[in-house]
Coordinates of C-alpha atoms and ligand atoms in Angstrom, one line a residue:
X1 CA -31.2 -10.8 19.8
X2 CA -31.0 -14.3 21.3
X3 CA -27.7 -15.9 22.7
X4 CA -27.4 -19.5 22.1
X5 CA -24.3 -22.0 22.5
X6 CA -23.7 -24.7 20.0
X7 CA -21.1 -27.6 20.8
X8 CA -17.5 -25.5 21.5
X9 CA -19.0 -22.1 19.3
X10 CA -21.3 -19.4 20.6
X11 CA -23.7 -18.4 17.9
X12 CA -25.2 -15.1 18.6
X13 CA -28.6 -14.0 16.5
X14 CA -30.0 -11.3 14.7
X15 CA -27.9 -8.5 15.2
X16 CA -27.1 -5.5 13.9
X17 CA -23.9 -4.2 12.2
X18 CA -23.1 -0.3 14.2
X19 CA -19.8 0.3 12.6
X20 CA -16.8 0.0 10.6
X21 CA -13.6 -0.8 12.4
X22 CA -9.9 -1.0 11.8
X23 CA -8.2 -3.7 9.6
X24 CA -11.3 -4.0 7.7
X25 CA -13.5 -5.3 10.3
X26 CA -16.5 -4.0 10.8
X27 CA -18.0 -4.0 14.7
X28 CA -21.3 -4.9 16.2
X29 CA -21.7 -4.6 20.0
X30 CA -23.4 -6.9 22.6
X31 CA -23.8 -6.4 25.9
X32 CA -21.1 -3.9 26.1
X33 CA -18.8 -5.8 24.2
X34 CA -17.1 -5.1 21.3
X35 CA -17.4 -7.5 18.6
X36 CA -15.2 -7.5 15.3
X37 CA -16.6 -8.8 12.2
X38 CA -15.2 -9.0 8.8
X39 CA -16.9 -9.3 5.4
X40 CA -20.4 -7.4 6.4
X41 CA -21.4 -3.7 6.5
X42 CA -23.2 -1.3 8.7
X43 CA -26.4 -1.7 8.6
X44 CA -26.3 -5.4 7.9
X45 CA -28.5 -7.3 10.4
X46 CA -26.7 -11.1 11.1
X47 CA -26.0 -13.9 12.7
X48 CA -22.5 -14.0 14.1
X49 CA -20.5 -17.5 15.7
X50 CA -17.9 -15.8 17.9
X51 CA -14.5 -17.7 17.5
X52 CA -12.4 -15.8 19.7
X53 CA -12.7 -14.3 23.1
X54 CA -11.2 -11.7 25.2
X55 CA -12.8 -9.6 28.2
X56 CA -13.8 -6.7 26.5
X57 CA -14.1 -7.9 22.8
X58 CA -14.4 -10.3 20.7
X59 CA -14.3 -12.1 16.8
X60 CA -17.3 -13.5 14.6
X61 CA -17.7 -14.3 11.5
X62 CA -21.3 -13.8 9.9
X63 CA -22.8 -16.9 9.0
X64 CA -26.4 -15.4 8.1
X65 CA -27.3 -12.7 7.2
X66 CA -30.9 -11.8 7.8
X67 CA -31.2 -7.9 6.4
X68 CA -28.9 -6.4 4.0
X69 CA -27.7 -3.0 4.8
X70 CA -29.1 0.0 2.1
X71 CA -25.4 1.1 2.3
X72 CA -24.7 -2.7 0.6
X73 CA -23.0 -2.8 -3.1
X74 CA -22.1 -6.0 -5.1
X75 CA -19.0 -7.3 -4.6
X76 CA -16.8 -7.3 -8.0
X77 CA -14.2 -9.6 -7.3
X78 CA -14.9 -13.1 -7.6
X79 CA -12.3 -14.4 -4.6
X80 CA -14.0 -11.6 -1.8
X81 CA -14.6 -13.5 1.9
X82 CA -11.4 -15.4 1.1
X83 CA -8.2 -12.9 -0.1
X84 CA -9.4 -10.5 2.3
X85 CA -7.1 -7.3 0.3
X86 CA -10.3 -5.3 -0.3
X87 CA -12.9 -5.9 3.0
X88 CA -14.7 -3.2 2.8
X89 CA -15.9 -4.0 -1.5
X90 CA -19.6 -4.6 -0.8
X91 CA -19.7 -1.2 1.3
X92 CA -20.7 1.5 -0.8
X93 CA -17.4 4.1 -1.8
X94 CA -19.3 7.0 -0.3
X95 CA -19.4 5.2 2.8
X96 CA -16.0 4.0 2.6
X97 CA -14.5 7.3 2.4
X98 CA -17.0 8.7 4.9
X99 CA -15.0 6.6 8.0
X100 CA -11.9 7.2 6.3
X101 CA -12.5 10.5 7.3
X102 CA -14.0 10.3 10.8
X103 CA -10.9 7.6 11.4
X104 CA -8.7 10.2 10.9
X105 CA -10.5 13.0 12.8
X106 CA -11.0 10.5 16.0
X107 CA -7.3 9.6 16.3
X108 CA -6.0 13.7 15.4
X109 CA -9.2 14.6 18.2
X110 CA -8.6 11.9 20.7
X111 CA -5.1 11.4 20.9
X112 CA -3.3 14.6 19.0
X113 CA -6.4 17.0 20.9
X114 CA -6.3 18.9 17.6
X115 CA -9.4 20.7 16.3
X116 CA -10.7 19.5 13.6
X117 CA -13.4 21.8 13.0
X118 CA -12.2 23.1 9.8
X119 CA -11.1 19.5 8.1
X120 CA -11.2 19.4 4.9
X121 CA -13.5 17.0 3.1
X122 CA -11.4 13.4 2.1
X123 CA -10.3 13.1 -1.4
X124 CA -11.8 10.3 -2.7
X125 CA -9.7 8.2 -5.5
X126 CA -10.5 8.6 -8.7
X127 CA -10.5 4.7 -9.8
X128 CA -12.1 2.7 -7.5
X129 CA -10.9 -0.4 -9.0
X130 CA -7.6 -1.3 -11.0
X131 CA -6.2 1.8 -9.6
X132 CA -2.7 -0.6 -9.0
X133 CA 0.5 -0.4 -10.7
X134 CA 2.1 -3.6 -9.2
X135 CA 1.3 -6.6 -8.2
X136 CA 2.8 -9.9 -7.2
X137 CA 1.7 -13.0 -7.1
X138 CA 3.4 -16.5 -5.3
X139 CA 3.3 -20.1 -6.7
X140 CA 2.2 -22.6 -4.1
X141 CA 2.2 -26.2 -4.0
X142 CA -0.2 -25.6 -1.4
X143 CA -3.5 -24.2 -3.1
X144 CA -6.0 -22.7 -0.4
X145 CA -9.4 -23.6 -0.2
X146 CA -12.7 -22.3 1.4
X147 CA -14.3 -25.1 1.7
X148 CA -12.2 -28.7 2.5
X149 CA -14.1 -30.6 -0.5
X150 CA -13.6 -27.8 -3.1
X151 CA -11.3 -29.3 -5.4
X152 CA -7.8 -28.8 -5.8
X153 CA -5.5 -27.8 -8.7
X154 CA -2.7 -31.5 -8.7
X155 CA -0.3 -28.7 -9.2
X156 CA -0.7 -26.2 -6.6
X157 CA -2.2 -22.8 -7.2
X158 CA -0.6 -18.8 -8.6
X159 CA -2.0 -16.2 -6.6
X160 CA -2.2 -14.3 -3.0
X161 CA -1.5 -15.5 -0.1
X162 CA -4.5 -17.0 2.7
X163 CA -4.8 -14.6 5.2
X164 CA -2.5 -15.6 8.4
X165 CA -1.0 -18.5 6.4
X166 CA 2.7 -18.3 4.8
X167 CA 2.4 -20.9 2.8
X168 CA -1.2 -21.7 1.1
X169 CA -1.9 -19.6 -1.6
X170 CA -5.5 -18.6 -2.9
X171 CA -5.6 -19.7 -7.1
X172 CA -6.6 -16.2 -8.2
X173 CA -8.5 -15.6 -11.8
X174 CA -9.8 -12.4 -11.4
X175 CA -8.4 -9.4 -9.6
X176 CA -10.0 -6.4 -9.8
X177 CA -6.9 -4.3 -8.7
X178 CA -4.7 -3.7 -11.6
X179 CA -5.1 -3.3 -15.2
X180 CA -6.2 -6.7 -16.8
X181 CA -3.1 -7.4 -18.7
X182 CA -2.3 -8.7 -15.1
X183 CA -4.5 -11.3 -15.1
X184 CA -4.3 -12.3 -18.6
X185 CA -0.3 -12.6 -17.6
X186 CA -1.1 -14.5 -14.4
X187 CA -3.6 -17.1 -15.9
X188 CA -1.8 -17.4 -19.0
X189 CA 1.6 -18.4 -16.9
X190 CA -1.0 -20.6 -15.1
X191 CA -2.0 -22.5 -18.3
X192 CA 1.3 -22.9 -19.5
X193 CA 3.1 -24.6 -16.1
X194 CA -0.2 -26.8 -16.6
X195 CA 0.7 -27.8 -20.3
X196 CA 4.8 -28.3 -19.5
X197 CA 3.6 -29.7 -15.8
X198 CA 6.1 -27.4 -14.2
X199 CA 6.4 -28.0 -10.7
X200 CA 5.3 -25.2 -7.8
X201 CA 7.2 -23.6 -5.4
X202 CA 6.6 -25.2 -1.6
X203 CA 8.1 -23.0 0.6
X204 CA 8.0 -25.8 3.8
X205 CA 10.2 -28.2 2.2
X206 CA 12.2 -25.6 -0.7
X207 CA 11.6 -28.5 -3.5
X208 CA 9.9 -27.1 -6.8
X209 CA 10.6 -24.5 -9.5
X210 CA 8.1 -21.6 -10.4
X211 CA 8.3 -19.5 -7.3
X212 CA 6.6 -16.2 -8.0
X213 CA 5.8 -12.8 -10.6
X214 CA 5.6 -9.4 -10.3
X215 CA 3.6 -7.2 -12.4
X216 CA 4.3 -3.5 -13.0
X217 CA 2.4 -1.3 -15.1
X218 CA 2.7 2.0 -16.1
X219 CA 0.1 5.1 -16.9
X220 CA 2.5 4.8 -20.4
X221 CA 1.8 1.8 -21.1
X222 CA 4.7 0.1 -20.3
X223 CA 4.6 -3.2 -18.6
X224 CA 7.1 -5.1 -17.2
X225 CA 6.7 -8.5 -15.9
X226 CA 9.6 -10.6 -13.6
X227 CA 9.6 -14.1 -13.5
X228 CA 11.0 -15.8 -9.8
X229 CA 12.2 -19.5 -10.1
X230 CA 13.9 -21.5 -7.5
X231 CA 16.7 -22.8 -10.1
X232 CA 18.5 -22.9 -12.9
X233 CA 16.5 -24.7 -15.6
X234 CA 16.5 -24.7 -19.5
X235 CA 12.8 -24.7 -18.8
X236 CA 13.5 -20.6 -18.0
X237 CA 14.1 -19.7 -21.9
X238 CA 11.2 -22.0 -23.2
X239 CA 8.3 -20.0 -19.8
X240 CA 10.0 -16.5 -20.8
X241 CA 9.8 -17.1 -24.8
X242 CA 6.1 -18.3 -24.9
X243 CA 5.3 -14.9 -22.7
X244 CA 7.3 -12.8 -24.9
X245 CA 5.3 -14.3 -28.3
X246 CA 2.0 -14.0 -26.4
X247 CA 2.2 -10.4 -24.8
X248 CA 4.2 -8.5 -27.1
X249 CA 3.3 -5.7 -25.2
X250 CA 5.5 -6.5 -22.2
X251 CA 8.5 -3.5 -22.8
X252 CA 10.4 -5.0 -20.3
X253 CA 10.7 -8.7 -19.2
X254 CA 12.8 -10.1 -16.3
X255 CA 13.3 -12.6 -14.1
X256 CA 15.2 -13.8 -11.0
X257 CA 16.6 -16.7 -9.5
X258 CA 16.1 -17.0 -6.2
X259 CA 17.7 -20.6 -4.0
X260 CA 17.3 -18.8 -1.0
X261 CA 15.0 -20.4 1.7
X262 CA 13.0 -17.2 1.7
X263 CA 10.8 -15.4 -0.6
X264 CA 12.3 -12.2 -0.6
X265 CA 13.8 -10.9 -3.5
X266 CA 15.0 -7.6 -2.4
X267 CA 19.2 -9.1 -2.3
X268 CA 18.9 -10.6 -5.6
X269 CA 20.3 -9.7 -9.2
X270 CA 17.1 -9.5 -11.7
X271 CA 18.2 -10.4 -14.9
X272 CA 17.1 -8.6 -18.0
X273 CA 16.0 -11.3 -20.0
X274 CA 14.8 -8.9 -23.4
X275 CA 12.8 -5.5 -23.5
X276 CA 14.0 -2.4 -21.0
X277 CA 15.8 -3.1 -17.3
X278 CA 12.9 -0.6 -16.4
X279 CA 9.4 1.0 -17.2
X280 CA 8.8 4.8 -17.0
X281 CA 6.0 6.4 -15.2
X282 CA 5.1 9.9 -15.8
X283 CA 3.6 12.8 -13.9
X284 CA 3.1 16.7 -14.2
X285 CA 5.4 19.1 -11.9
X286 CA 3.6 20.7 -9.6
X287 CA 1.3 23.6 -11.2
X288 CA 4.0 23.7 -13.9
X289 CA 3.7 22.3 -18.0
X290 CA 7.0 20.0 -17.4
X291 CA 6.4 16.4 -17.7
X292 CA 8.4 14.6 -14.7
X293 CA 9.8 10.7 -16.4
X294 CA 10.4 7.9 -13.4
X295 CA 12.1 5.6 -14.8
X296 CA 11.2 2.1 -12.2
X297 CA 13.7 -0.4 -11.7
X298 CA 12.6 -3.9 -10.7
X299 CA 13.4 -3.2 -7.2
X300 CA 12.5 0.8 -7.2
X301 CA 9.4 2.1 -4.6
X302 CA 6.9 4.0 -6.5
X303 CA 3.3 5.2 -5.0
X304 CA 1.3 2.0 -5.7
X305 CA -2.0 4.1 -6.8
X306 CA 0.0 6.5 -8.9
X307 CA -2.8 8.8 -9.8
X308 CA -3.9 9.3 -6.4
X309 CA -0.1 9.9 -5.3
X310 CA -0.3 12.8 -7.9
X311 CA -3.1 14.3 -6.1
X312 CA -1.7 13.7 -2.7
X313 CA 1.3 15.3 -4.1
X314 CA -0.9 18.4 -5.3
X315 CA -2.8 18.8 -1.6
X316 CA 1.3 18.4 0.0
X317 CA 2.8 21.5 -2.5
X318 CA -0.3 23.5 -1.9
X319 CA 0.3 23.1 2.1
X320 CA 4.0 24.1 1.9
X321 CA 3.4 27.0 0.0
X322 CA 7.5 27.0 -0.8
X323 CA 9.0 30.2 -1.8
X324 CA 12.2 30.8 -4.7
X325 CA 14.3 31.5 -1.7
X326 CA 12.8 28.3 0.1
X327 CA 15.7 25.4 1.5
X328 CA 12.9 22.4 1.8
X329 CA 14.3 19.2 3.7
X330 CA 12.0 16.1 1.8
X331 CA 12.1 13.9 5.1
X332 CA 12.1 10.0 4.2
X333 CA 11.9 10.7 0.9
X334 CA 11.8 7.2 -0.6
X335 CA 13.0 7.6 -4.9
X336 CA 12.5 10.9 -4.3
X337 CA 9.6 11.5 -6.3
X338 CA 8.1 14.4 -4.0
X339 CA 11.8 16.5 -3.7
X340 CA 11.4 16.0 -7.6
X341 CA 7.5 17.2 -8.0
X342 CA 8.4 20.4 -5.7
X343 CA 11.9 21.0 -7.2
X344 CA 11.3 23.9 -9.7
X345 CA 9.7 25.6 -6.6
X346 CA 12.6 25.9 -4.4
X347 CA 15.9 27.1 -4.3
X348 CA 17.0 23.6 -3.1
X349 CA 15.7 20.4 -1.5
X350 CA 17.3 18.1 0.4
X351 CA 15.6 14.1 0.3
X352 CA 16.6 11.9 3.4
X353 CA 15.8 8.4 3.3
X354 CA 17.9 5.2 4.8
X355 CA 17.3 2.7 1.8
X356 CA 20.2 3.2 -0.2
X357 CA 18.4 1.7 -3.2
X358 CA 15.9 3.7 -3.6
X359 CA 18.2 7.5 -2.7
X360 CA 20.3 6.3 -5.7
X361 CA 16.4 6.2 -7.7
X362 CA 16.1 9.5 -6.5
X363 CA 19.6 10.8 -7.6
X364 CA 18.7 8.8 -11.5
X365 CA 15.3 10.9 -11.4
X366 CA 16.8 14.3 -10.9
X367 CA 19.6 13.2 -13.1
X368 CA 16.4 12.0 -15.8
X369 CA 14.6 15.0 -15.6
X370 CA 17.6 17.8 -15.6
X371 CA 17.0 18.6 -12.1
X372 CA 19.7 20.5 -10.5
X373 CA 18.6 21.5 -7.3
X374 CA 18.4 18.3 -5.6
X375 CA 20.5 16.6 -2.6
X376 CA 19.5 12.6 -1.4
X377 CA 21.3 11.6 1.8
X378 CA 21.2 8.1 2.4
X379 CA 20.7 7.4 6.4
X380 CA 18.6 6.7 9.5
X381 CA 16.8 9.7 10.3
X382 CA 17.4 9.6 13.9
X383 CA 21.0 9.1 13.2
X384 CA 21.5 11.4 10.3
X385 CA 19.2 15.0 11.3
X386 CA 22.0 16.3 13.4
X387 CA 23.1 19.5 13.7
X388 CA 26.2 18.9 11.8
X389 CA 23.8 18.1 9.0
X390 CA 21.8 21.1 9.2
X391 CA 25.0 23.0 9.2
X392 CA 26.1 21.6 5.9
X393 CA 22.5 21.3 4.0
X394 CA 21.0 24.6 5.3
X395 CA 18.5 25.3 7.6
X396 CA 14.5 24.3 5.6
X397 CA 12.6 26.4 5.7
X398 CA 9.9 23.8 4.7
X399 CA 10.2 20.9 5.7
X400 CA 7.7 17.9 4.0
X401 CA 7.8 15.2 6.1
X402 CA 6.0 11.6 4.7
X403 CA 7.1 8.4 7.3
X404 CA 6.3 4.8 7.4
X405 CA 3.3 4.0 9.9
X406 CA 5.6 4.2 12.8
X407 CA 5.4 7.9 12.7
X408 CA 8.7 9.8 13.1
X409 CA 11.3 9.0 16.2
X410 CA 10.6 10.8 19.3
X411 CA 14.4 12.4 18.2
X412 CA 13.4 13.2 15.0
X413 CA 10.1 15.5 16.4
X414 CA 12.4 16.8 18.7
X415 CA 15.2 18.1 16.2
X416 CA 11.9 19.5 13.7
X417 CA 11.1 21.1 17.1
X418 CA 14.7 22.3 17.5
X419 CA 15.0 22.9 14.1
X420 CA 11.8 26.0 13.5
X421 CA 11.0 25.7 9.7
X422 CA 8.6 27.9 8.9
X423 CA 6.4 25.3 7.7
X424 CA 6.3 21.8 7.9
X425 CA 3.6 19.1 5.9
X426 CA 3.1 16.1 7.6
X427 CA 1.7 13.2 5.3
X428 CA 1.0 10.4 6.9
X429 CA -0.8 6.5 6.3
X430 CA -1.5 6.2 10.1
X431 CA -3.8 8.8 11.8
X432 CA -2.8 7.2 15.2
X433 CA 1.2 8.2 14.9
X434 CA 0.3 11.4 12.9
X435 CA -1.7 12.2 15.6
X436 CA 0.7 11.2 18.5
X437 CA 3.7 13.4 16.6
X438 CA 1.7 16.8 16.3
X439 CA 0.5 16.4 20.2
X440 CA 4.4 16.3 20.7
X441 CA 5.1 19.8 18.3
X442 CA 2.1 21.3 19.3
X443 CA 3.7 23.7 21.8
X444 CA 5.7 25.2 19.0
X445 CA 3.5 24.2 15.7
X446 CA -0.4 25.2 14.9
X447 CA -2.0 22.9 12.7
X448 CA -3.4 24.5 9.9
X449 CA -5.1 22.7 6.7
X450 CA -5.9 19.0 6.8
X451 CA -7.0 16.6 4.1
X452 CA -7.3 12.9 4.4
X453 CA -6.6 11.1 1.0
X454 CA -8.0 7.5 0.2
X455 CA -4.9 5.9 -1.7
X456 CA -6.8 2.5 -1.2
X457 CA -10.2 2.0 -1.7
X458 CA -11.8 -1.3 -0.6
X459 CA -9.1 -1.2 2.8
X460 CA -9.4 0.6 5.7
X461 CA -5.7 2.2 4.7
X462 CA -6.0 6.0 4.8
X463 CA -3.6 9.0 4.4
X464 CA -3.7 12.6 5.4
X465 CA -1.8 15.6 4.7
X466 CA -1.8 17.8 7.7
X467 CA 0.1 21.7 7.6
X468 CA 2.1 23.2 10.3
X469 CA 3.2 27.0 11.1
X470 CA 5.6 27.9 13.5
X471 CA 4.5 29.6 16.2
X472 CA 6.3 33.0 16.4
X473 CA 7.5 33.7 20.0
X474 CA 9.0 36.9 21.1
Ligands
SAH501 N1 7.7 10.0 0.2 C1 7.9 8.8 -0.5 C2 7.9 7.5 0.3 C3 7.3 7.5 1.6 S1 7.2 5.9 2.3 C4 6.9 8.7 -1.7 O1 5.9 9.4 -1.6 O2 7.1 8.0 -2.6 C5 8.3 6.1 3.7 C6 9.8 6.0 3.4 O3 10.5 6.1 4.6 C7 10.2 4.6 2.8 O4 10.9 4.9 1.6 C8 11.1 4.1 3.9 O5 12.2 3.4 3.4 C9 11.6 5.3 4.6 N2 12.1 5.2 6.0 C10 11.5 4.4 6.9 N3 12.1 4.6 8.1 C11 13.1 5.4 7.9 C12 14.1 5.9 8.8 N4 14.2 5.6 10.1 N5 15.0 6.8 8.3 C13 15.0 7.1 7.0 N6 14.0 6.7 6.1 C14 13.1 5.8 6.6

């Protein structure tokens, strides 16, 4: 390994990839320190130009690589090195899944001192690639490119977002994540703003008109596609009727205007412009023969790998182990679709989530699928698990427990501590809060089963479902 400075960059040579890392990266270390690289593989010898610089780490980019790693796969999507959604494409799956799995056993060992010994093995996805259901992509006056020469679309480009920049946008043709009608939709919306020489969105200055689409598709084959512009326009009838003659298999086209300064579309009417105000998504009840329907608003939450969900579902019902008699509490609960998968098993179960949106979903989903036994109480968690709650909903017995990467409130471990459900199932997309909660309830829980689930290959995004007994004291 040789250490050399150029003008402002060190460039350090020939070495070896150790590791993958967090965020995608993966690390190489020098001399003690800790350097974070994304865009090569364990394995991979390289040269690496350090472009950042703390005391005990650092970031490179690879600009040669001398030795490809054996664990090395082709990349399949055509914008890899610049989107940066799926880092980890050129390393095999196997390998993916394999630190998955030790990520989740460090952080549960190191900072939850759990023993791990009896882990189950992760469960890999079962589509690797165009395993999405939704997608959406942002009009740009300002098209991002690699390279300073490349040439740039006059018009701006439709895509993804640069990494680390909120308004350049990478022109994307290809993307291997969701079903093709995607990109057919996408490039042919593309061509089409060419041909009229509609203008781009440009988010510094809010002049232009074509500000973003959203793709959802469904394991149906329903499809519904929404339309964002920045104004009114008779230009909206003459974009939305060329789609609808194109793709007649779109069952539900919408679209949205948006003249706020920000992107965000989540306090805005989306107008049914012809088709369904939703698509459906369907999925078995657990161990049963009844067919659950979703039926997904523009604006509802649904598991964005749906098939894996199903199976992270599965591992979640098989933990809990709910009983006829059973009251199970269904903590941040999202559109409910797990208090609806585990319904028929329980005497009742109670969803709690604080988006009000999505607790009305849930309520339409029970309502959809004749399910009786169902409560959703909109609220913050720390706020609403009180004891005056408990009083009126029951006392769980289970309780299934699924937070945001924060991990539950310090109050809300404290009231499940307070609270003694038999069981509780902790599924979780961040090892390092998981981990941090079941140090807090291990005086009063033992951790029982555990199975990390990969819900996104190609990231370094992992989820694990972990089981909890009470400990009986005397
Ligand atoms: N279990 C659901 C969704 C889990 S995502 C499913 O599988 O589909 C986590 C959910 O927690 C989100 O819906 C989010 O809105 C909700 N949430 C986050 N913080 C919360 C809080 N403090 N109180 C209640 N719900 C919260």
């Amino acid at each position: 390994m040789k250490l050399r400075k150029t003008k402002q960059k060190q460039l350090i040579e020939q070495v070896l990839i150790t590791d993958a890392a967090a965020e995608g990266n993966a690390i190489a270390k020098v001399d003690e320190m800790v350097i974070f690289v994304p865009f090569v593989v364990p394995g991979d010898v390289v040269d690496l130009e350090i472009y950042r610089k703390k005391k005990s780490f650092a970031q490179a980019k690879a600009v040669k690589i001398h030795k490809y790693s054996d664990k090395r796969v082709e990349q399949k999507c055509p914008h890899f090195t610049q989107c940066g959604g799926c880092k980890w494409q050129t390393l095999e799956y196997s390998e993916q899944v394999k630190y998955k799995q030790q990520q989740v056993r460090d952080n549960l060992e190191r900072i939850g001192k759990v023993d791990c010994s009896n882990m189950q093995s992760i469960l890999p996805s079962e589509n690797i690639y165009y395993y999405r259901n939704k997608l959406e992509f942002t009009f740009s006056t300002k098209q991002w490119v690699e390279n300073p020469n490349d040439e740039k679309s006059p018009q701006g480009a439709l895509g993804f977002h640069a990494p680390s920049f909120f308004d350049k946008v990478i022109d994307i043709q290809h993307c291997v994540l969701q079903d093709d009608i995607s990109n057919q939709l996408r490039n042919h919306i593309r061509e089409y703003s060419k041909e009229r020489n509609l203008e781009y969105y440009n988010i510094r200055n809010h002049v232009g008109f074509l500000r973003g689409m959203i793709v959802r598709t469904s394991s149906t084959g329903e499809l519904m596609l929404i339309v964002i512009f920045a104004k009114q326009s008779e230009e909206i009838k003459l974009l939305l009727d060329n789609v609808k003659q194109h793709f007649p298999q779109i069952t539900s086209l919408m679209y949205c205007i948006n003249e706020k300064l920000n992107d965000s579309i989540s306090d805005q009417d989306i107008l049914l412009y012809s088709g369904n105000d939703h698509i459906t998504e369907t999925m078995q009840a657990y161990n049963s023969d009844k067919t659950l329907k979703f039926k997904i608003r523009p604006k509802t939450f649904y598991q964005t790998n749906p098939c894996q969900a199903e199976r992270l579902y599965s591992i979640a019902a098989d933990f809990a182990e709910i009983k006829p008699t059973d009251t199970v509490y269904d903590l941040y609960t999202g559109t409910g679709t797990i208090a609806n998968y585990i319904a028929h098993l329980a005497q009742k179960v109670v969803g709690v989530e604080y988006v009000e949106d999505a607790v009305e979903d849930a309520r339409l989903n029970s309502e959809y699928n004749q399910i009786n036994n169902t409560t959703f109480i909109a609220g913050d968690m720390a706020k609403i698990l009180t004891d005056d709650f408990i009083a009126e909903h029951g006392t769980p017995d289970v309780v299934i427990t699924d937070p945001p990467r924060a991990g539950m409130a310090e109050s809300v471990v404290n009231q499940l501590i307070k609270i003694k459900a038999r069981k509780i199932v902790y599924i979780s997309c961040n090892p390092a809060t998981q981990a941090r909660d079941l140090e807090m309830l291990s005086p009063y829980y033992q951790v029982g089963k555990i199975r990390p689930v990969d819900m996104f290959p190609h990231t370094h995004h992992v989820e694990n479902v972990v089981e909890l007994s009470l400990i009986e004291t005397k």
